[in-house]
Structures are given as structure tokens and as C-alpha cells.
JSON list of C-alpha atoms in Angstrom, two decimals:
[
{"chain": "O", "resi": 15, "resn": "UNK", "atom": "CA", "xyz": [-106.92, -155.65, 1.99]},
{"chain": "O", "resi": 16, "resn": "UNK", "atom": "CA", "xyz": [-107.22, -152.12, 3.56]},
{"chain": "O", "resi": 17, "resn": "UNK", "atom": "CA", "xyz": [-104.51, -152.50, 5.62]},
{"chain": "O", "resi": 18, "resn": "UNK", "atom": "CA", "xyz": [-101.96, -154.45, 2.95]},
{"chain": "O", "resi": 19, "resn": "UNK", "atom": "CA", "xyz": [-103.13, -151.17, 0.82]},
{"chain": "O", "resi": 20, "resn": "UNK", "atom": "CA", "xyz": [-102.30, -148.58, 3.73]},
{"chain": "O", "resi": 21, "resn": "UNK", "atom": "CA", "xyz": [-99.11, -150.44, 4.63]},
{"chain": "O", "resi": 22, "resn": "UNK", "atom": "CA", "xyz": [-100.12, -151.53, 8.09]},
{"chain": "O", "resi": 23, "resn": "UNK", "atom": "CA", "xyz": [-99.26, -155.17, 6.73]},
{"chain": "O", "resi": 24, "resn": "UNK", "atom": "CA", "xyz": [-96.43, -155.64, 4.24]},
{"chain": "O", "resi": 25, "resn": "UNK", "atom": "CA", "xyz": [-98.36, -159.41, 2.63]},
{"chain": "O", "resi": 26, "resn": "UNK", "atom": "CA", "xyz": [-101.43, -161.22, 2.86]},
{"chain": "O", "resi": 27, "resn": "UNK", "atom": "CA", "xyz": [-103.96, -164.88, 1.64]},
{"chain": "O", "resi": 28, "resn": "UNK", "atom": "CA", "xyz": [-106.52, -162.75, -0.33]},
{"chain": "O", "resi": 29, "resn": "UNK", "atom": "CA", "xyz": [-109.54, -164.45, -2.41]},
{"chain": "O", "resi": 30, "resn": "UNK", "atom": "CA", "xyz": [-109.07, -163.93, -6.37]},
{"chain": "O", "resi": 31, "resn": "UNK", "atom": "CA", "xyz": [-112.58, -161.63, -6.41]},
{"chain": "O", "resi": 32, "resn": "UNK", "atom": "CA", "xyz": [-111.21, -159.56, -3.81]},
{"chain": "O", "resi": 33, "resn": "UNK", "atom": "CA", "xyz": [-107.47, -159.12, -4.95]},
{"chain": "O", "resi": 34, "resn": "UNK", "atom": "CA", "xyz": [-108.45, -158.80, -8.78]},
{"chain": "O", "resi": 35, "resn": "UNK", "atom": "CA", "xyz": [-109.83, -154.84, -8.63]},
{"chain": "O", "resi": 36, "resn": "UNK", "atom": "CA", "xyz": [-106.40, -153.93, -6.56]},
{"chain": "O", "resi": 37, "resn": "UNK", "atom": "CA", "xyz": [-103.92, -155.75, -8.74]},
{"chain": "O", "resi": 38, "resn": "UNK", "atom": "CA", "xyz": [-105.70, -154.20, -11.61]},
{"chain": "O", "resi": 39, "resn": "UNK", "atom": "CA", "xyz": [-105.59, -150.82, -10.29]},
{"chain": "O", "resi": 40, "resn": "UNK", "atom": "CA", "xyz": [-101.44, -151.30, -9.24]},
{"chain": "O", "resi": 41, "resn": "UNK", "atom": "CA", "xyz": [-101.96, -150.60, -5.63]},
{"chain": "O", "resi": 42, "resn": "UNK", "atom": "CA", "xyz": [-101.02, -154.21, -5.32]},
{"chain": "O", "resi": 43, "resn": "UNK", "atom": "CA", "xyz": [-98.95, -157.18, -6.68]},
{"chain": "O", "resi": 44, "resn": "UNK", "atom": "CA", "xyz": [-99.69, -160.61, -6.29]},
{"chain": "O", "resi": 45, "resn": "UNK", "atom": "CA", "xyz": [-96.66, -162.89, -5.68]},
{"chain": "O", "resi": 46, "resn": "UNK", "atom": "CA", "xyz": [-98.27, -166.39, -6.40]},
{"chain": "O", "resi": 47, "resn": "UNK", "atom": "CA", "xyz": [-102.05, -168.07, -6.31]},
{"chain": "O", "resi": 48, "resn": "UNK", "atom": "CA", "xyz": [-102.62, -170.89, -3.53]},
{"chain": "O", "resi": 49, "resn": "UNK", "atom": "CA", "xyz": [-104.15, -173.40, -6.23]},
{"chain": "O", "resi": 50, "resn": "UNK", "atom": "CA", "xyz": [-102.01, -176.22, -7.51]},
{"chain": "O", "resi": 51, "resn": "UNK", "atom": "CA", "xyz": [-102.21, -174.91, -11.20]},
{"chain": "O", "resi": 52, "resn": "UNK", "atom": "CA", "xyz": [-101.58, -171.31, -12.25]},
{"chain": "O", "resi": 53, "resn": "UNK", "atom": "CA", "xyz": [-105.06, -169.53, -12.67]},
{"chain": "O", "resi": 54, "resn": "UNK", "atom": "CA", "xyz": [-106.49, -168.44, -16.04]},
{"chain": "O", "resi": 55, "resn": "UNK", "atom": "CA", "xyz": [-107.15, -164.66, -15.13]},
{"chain": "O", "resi": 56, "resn": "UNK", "atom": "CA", "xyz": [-103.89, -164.28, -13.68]},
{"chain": "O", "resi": 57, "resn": "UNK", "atom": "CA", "xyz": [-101.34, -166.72, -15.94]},
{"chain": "O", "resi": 58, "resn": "UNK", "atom": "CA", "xyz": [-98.09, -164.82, -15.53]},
{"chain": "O", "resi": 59, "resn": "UNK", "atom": "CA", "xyz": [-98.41, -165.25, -11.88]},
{"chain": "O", "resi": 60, "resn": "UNK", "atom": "CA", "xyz": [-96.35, -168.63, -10.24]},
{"chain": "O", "resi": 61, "resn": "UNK", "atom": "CA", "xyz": [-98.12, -170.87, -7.75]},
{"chain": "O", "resi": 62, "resn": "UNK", "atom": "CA", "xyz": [-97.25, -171.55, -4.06]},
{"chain": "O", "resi": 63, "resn": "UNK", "atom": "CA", "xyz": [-95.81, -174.78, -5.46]},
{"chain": "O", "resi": 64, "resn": "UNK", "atom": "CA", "xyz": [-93.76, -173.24, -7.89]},
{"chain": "O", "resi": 65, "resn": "UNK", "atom": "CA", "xyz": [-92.39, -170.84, -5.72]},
{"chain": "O", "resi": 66, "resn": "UNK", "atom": "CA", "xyz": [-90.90, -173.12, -3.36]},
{"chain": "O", "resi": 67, "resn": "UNK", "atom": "CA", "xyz": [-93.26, -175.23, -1.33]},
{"chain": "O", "resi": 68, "resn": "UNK", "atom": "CA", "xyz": [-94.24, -178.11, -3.25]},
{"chain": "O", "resi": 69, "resn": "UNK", "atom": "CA", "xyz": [-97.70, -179.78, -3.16]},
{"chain": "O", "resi": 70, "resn": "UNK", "atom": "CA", "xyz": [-99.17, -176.21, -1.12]},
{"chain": "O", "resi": 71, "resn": "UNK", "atom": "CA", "xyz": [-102.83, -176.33, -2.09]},
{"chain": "O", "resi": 72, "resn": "UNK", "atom": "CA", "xyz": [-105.98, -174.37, -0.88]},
{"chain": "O", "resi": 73, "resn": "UNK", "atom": "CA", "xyz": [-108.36, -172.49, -2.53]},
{"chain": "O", "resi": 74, "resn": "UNK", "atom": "CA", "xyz": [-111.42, -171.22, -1.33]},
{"chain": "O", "resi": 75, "resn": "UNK", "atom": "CA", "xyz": [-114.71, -171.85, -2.34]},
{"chain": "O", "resi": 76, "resn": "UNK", "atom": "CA", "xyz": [-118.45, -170.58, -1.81]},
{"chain": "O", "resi": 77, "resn": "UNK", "atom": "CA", "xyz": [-121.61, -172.77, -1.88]},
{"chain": "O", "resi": 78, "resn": "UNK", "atom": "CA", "xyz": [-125.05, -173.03, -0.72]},
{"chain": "O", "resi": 79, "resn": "UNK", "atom": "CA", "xyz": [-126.32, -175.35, 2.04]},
{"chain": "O", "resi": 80, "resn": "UNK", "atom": "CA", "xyz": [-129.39, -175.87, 3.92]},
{"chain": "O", "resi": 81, "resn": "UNK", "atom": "CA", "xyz": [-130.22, -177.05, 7.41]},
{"chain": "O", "resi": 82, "resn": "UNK", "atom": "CA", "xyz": [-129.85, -180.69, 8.17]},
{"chain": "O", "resi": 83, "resn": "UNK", "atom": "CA", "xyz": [-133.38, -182.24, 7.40]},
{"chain": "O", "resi": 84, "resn": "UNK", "atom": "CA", "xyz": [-134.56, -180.42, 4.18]},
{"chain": "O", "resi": 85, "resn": "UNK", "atom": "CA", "xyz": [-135.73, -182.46, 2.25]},
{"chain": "O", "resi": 86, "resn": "UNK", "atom": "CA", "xyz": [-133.23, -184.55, -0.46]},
{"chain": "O", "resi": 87, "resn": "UNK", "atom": "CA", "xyz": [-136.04, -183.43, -3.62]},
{"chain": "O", "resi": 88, "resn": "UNK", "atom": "CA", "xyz": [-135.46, -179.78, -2.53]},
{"chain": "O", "resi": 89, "resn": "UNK", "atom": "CA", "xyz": [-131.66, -180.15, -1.70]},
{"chain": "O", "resi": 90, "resn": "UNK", "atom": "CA", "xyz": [-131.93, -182.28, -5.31]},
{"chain": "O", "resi": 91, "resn": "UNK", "atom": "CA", "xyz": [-133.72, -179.19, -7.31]},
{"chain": "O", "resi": 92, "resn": "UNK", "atom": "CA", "xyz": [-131.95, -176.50, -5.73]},
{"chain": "O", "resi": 93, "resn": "UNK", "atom": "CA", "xyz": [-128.42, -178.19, -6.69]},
{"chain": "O", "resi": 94, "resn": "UNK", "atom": "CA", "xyz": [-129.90, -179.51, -10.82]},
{"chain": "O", "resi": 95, "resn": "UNK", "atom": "CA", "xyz": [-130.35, -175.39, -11.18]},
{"chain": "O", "resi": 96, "resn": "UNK", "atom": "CA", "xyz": [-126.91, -174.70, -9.83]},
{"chain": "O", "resi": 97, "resn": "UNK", "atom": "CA", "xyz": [-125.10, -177.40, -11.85]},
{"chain": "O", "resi": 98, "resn": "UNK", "atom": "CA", "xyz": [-127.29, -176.06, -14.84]},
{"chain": "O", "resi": 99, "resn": "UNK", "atom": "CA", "xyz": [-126.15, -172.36, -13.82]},
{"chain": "O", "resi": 100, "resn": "UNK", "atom": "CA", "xyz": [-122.57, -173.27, -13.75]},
{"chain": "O", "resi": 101, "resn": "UNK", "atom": "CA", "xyz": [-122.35, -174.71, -17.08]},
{"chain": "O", "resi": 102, "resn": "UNK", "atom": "CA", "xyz": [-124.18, -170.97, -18.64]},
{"chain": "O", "resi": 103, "resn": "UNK", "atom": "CA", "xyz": [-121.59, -169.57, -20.54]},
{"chain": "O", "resi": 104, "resn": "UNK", "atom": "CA", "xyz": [-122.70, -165.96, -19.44]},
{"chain": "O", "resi": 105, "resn": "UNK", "atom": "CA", "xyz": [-122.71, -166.64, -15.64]},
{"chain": "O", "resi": 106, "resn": "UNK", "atom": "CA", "xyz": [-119.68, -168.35, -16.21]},
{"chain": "O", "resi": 107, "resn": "UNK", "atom": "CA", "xyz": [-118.24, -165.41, -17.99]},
{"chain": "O", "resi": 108, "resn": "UNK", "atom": "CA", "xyz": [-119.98, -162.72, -15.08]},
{"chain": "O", "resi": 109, "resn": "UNK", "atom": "CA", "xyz": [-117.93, -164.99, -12.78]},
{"chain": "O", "resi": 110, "resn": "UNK", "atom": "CA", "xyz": [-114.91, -165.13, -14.23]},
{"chain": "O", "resi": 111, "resn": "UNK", "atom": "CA", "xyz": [-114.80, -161.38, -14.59]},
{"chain": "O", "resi": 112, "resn": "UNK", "atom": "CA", "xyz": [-114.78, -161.21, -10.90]},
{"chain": "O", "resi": 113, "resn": "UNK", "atom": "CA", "xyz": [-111.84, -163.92, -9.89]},
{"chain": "O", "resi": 114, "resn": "UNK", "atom": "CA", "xyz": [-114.51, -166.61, -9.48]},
{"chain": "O", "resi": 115, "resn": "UNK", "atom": "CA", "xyz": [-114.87, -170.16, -10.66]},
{"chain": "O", "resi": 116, "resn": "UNK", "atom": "CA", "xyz": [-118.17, -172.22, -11.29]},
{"chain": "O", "resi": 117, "resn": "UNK", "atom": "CA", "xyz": [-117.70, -175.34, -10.38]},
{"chain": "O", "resi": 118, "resn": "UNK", "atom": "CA", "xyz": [-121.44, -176.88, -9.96]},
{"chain": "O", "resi": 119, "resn": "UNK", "atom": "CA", "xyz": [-120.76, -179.85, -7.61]},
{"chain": "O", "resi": 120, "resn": "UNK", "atom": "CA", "xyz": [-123.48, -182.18, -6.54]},
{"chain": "O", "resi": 121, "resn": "UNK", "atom": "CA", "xyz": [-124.42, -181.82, -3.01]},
{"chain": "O", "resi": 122, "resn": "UNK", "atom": "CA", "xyz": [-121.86, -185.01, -2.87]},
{"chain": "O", "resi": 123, "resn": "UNK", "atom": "CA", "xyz": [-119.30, -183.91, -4.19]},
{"chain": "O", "resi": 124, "resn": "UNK", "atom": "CA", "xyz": [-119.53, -180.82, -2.23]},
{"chain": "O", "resi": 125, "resn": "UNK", "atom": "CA", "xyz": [-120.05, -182.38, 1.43]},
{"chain": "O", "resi": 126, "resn": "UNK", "atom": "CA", "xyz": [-116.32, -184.20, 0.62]},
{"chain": "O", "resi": 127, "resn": "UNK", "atom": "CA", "xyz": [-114.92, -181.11, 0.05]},
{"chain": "O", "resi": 128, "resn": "UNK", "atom": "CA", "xyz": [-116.36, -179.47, 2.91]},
{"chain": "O", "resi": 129, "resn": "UNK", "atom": "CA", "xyz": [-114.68, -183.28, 4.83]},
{"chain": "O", "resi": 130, "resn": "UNK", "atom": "CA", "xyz": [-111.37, -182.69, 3.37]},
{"chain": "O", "resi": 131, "resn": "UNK", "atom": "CA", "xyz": [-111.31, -178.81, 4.40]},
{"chain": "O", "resi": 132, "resn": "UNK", "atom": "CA", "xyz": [-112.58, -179.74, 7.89]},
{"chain": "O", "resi": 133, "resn": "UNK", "atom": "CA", "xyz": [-109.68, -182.32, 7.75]},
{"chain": "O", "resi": 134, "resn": "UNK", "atom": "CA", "xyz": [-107.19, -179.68, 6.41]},
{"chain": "O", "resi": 135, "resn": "UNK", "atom": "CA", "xyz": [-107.72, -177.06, 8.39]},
{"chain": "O", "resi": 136, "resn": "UNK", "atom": "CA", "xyz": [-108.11, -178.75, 12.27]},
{"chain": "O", "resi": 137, "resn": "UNK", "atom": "CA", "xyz": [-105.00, -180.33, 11.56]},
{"chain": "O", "resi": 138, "resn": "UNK", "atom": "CA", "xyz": [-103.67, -176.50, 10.49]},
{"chain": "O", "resi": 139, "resn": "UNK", "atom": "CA", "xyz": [-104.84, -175.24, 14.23]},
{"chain": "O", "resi": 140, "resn": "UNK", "atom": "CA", "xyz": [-103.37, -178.38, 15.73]},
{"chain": "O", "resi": 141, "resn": "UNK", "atom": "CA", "xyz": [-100.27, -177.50, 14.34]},
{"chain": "O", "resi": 142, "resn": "UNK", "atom": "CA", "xyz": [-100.42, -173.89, 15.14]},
{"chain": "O", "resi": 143, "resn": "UNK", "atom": "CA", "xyz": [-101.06, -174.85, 18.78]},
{"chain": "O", "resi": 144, "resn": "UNK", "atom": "CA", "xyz": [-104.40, -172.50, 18.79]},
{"chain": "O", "resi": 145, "resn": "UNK", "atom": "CA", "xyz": [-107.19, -172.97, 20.47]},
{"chain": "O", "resi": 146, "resn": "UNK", "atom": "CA", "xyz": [-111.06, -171.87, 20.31]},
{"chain": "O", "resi": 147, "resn": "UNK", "atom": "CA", "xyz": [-113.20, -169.92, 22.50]},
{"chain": "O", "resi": 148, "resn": "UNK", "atom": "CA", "xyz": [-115.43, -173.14, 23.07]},
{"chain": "O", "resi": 149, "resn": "UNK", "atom": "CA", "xyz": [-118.26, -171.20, 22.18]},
{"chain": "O", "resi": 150, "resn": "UNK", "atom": "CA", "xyz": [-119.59, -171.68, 18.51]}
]
């Protein structure tokens, strides 16, 4: 964001909570949101989609996960108080305010879309003809 600010890059993929403050403050403009449906904090601008490539669709997310072998009560509890703080209207709100949406997936529903983006984005690199370090 620094350098799309300075002018060492002339565009940029930026997360909602990081690009709201700038495009608030002018010192940038978004051109169009990744998701397939124009975002509630920022209606006037088009999507991907809309601007040309049809069915273009990522978003990013953030979630909590624990290391293989906790327990499936704890993993259980841990996700019941996330669902229930998703569906607070003022941590909803508090999120909102900062380009974020709560979603409050089971640990299900999550794990697919942690699949599909695994899915997604290997065939992404494949594409791109990169390759890793090997080291993880």
C-alpha cells in the first residue's frame, strides 16, 4: 500500500480493511472489488466481473485454526462462540467499520473453503509457471 501511495507501483489486490482508511482519505481510488457481488461499504464501486472478466472471484478471508489433534469438544466450543460472535450486531458493526465481514462458519464449512482456495490457488502457480523454494 506504501508503495501504490508513493507511486513506486501504479495498481495493486489490496484487502477491504487495509484499502478502506486510504480510499477514505483520497490518496487512493479503488477501480473494482474481487468478490462476485459489489460490497456494501463500497456500492458505487464495479466488480472484477463487471468490469470485464466474467465469473473473477476471490476474496480473502481470516479464521482461527488449531493444530491437527485438538480435541473436536474444544475445536466444537471455540467455533459455537465464534458463530455466536458473528451474529452480535456490535462486533458485526466494529467489523464492518473496518472492511471486514463476519461470516461464522463451522469448522466444516471452513476446512472446504480452505479445499477450494488450496484448489484455486495451486492451479494459479501452475499456470503462472512458478515454483517454490521446497522449503515450507
Amino acid at each position: 500500500m506504501m508503495d501504490l501511495i508513493g507511486g513506486q507501483i501504479n495498481s495493486m489486490f489490496a484487502n477491504l480493511s487495509d484499502a478502506l482508511k486510504q480510499v477514505d482519505s483520497g490518496k487512493v481510488r479503488m477501480l473494482a472489488v474481487s468478490s462476485l457481488k459489489r460490497l456494501s461499504e463500497t456500492p458505487d464501486v464495479p466488480t472484477v466481473s463487471e468490469s470485464g472478466y466474467a465469473g473473477f472471484n476471490t476474496v480473502t478471508w481470516n479464521g482461527l485454526v488449531a493444530p491437527t489433534g485438538t480435541p473436536m469438544e474444544i475445536v466444537n466450543r471455540i467455533a459455537a462462540e465464534i458463530i455466536r460472535a458473528a451474529k452480535d450486531p456490535e462486533f458485526i458493526e466494529q467489523l464492518a467499520n473496518i472492511g471486514v465481514t463476519a461470516v461464522g462458519d463451522t469448522p466444516e464449512e471452513f476446512a472446504a473453503t480452505i479445499r477450494e482456495d488450496v484448489v484455486l490457488w495451486a492451479e494459479v502457480v501452475k499456470m503462472a509457471g512458478l515454483q517454490g523454494s521446497g522449503q515450507q
